[in-house]
């Protein structure tokens, strides 16, 4: 499973944030707030879906990867280490590989494929 981040996993997109890092995590809402007070939220059922991919036996052997061209890769990594799944793990804990940098999706997918042997 390969996920993009901006507008697929969370909103707003990194380029839309004017405050940026450091982020503060709000456990009550599973959201993060940048240094200027702008809230970053997960979209839909993403936390539940990621947990299911990582934990459900029907997905045994599956890998979860990120292919993102987001403008601020270090912010993305910071957020992935803060956002939580329903079981309490961070999102980063269930990611098998990440390609978060400028470049095209084709190159990202090739790098993921090579790294994970799929």
PDB file of C-alpha atoms in Angstrom, residues 8-105:
ATOM      1  CA  UNK A   8      -4.663  12.223   0.969  1.00  0.00           C
ATOM      2  CA  UNK A   9      -3.637  11.573   4.581  1.00  0.00           C
ATOM      3  CA  UNK A  10      -3.907  15.073   6.026  1.00  0.00           C
ATOM      4  CA  UNK A  11      -5.034  18.613   5.426  1.00  0.00           C
ATOM      5  CA  UNK A  12      -3.822  21.283   4.884  1.00  0.00           C
ATOM      6  CA  UNK A  13      -0.936  20.609   2.545  1.00  0.00           C
ATOM      7  CA  UNK A  14       2.498  21.491   3.899  1.00  0.00           C
ATOM      8  CA  UNK A  15       2.929  24.397   1.475  1.00  0.00           C
ATOM      9  CA  UNK A  16      -0.226  25.974   2.923  1.00  0.00           C
ATOM     10  CA  UNK A  17       1.243  26.204   6.429  1.00  0.00           C
ATOM     11  CA  UNK A  18       2.914  29.472   7.333  1.00  0.00           C
ATOM     12  CA  UNK A  19       3.995  28.470  10.823  1.00  0.00           C
ATOM     13  CA  UNK A  20       5.451  25.033  10.367  1.00  0.00           C
ATOM     14  CA  UNK A  21       7.612  23.252  12.880  1.00  0.00           C
ATOM     15  CA  UNK A  22       7.689  22.697  15.761  1.00  0.00           C
ATOM     16  CA  UNK A  23       4.234  21.130  15.928  1.00  0.00           C
ATOM     17  CA  UNK A  24       2.275  20.408  19.085  1.00  0.00           C
ATOM     18  CA  UNK A  25       0.179  17.270  19.330  1.00  0.00           C
ATOM     19  CA  UNK A  26      -3.386  17.386  20.690  1.00  0.00           C
ATOM     20  CA  UNK A  27      -4.201  13.865  21.912  1.00  0.00           C
ATOM     21  CA  UNK A  28      -7.876  14.695  22.518  1.00  0.00           C
ATOM     22  CA  UNK A  29      -8.461  15.376  18.817  1.00  0.00           C
ATOM     23  CA  UNK A  30      -5.523  13.515  17.231  1.00  0.00           C
ATOM     24  CA  UNK A  31      -4.525  16.730  15.478  1.00  0.00           C
ATOM     25  CA  UNK A  32      -1.335  18.770  15.393  1.00  0.00           C
ATOM     26  CA  UNK A  33      -0.936  22.533  15.566  1.00  0.00           C
ATOM     27  CA  UNK A  34       1.937  24.412  13.939  1.00  0.00           C
ATOM     28  CA  UNK A  35       3.853  27.202  15.671  1.00  0.00           C
ATOM     29  CA  UNK A  36       1.386  29.831  14.384  1.00  0.00           C
ATOM     30  CA  UNK A  37      -1.674  27.914  15.558  1.00  0.00           C
ATOM     31  CA  UNK A  38      -2.801  26.301  12.286  1.00  0.00           C
ATOM     32  CA  UNK A  39      -4.321  22.860  12.818  1.00  0.00           C
ATOM     33  CA  UNK A  40      -3.298  19.843  10.721  1.00  0.00           C
ATOM     34  CA  UNK A  41      -5.904  17.085  10.741  1.00  0.00           C
ATOM     35  CA  UNK A  42      -6.044  13.566   9.410  1.00  0.00           C
ATOM     36  CA  UNK A  43      -8.598  12.886   6.704  1.00  0.00           C
ATOM     37  CA  UNK A  44     -11.478  10.452   7.140  1.00  0.00           C
ATOM     38  CA  UNK A  45     -10.643   6.996   8.422  1.00  0.00           C
ATOM     39  CA  UNK A  46      -6.911   7.127   7.656  1.00  0.00           C
ATOM     40  CA  UNK A  47      -5.796   6.165  11.202  1.00  0.00           C
ATOM     41  CA  UNK A  48      -8.168   3.180  11.317  1.00  0.00           C
ATOM     42  CA  UNK A  49      -7.192   2.088   7.787  1.00  0.00           C
ATOM     43  CA  UNK A  50      -3.459   2.252   8.534  1.00  0.00           C
ATOM     44  CA  UNK A  51      -3.984   0.276  11.735  1.00  0.00           C
ATOM     45  CA  UNK A  52      -5.986  -2.349   9.859  1.00  0.00           C
ATOM     46  CA  UNK A  53      -3.284  -2.706   7.185  1.00  0.00           C
ATOM     47  CA  UNK A  54      -0.625  -3.049   9.880  1.00  0.00           C
ATOM     48  CA  UNK A  55      -2.541  -5.417  12.175  1.00  0.00           C
ATOM     49  CA  UNK A  56      -5.273  -7.403  10.433  1.00  0.00           C
ATOM     50  CA  UNK A  57      -4.185 -10.950   9.501  1.00  0.00           C
ATOM     51  CA  UNK A  58      -5.851 -10.580   6.097  1.00  0.00           C
ATOM     52  CA  UNK A  59      -3.082  -8.075   5.244  1.00  0.00           C
ATOM     53  CA  UNK A  60      -0.231 -10.214   6.608  1.00  0.00           C
ATOM     54  CA  UNK A  61       2.881  -9.631   4.564  1.00  0.00           C
ATOM     55  CA  UNK A  62       1.612  -6.311   3.222  1.00  0.00           C
ATOM     56  CA  UNK A  63       3.833  -3.256   3.355  1.00  0.00           C
ATOM     57  CA  UNK A  64       2.804   0.354   3.967  1.00  0.00           C
ATOM     58  CA  UNK A  65       4.828   3.049   2.243  1.00  0.00           C
ATOM     59  CA  UNK A  66       4.677   6.784   1.612  1.00  0.00           C
ATOM     60  CA  UNK A  67       5.311   8.507  -1.717  1.00  0.00           C
ATOM     61  CA  UNK A  68       5.074  12.254  -1.217  1.00  0.00           C
ATOM     62  CA  UNK A  69       6.424  15.341  -2.926  1.00  0.00           C
ATOM     63  CA  UNK A  70       5.422  17.578  -0.036  1.00  0.00           C
ATOM     64  CA  UNK A  71       7.235  20.903   0.234  1.00  0.00           C
ATOM     65  CA  UNK A  72       8.544  20.315   3.757  1.00  0.00           C
ATOM     66  CA  UNK A  73       9.711  16.706   4.185  1.00  0.00           C
ATOM     67  CA  UNK A  74      11.002  17.268   7.725  1.00  0.00           C
ATOM     68  CA  UNK A  75       7.597  18.616   8.785  1.00  0.00           C
ATOM     69  CA  UNK A  76       5.936  15.527   7.330  1.00  0.00           C
ATOM     70  CA  UNK A  77       8.243  13.217   9.299  1.00  0.00           C
ATOM     71  CA  UNK A  78       7.593  15.219  12.474  1.00  0.00           C
ATOM     72  CA  UNK A  79       3.832  14.893  11.977  1.00  0.00           C
ATOM     73  CA  UNK A  80       4.011  11.154  11.223  1.00  0.00           C
ATOM     74  CA  UNK A  81       5.838  10.723  14.530  1.00  0.00           C
ATOM     75  CA  UNK A  82       3.044  12.571  16.364  1.00  0.00           C
ATOM     76  CA  UNK A  83      -0.239  11.404  14.834  1.00  0.00           C
ATOM     77  CA  UNK A  84      -1.640   8.272  16.482  1.00  0.00           C
ATOM     78  CA  UNK A  85      -3.527   5.214  15.342  1.00  0.00           C
ATOM     79  CA  UNK A  86      -6.463   4.015  17.451  1.00  0.00           C
ATOM     80  CA  UNK A  87      -4.204   1.465  19.200  1.00  0.00           C
ATOM     81  CA  UNK A  88      -1.780   4.223  20.276  1.00  0.00           C
ATOM     82  CA  UNK A  89       1.061   3.580  17.834  1.00  0.00           C
ATOM     83  CA  UNK A  90       2.344   6.540  15.885  1.00  0.00           C
ATOM     84  CA  UNK A  91       1.735   6.550  12.159  1.00  0.00           C
ATOM     85  CA  UNK A  92       5.483   6.336  11.594  1.00  0.00           C
ATOM     86  CA  UNK A  93       5.642   3.082  13.562  1.00  0.00           C
ATOM     87  CA  UNK A  94       3.649   1.253  10.861  1.00  0.00           C
ATOM     88  CA  UNK A  95       5.445   2.740   7.840  1.00  0.00           C
ATOM     89  CA  UNK A  96       7.780   0.251   6.187  1.00  0.00           C
ATOM     90  CA  UNK A  97       9.404   2.754   3.834  1.00  0.00           C
ATOM     91  CA  UNK A  98       9.053   6.410   2.934  1.00  0.00           C
ATOM     92  CA  UNK A  99      10.022   8.569  -0.012  1.00  0.00           C
ATOM     93  CA  UNK A 100       9.231  12.140   1.050  1.00  0.00           C
ATOM     94  CA  UNK A 101      11.094  14.520  -1.210  1.00  0.00           C
ATOM     95  CA  UNK A 102      10.844  16.434  -4.461  1.00  0.00           C
ATOM     96  CA  UNK A 103      10.482  14.292  -7.537  1.00  0.00           C
ATOM     97  CA  UNK A 104       7.885  12.447  -9.516  1.00  0.00           C
ATOM     98  CA  UNK A 105       5.617   9.681  -8.275  1.00  0.00           C
TER      99      UNK A 105
END
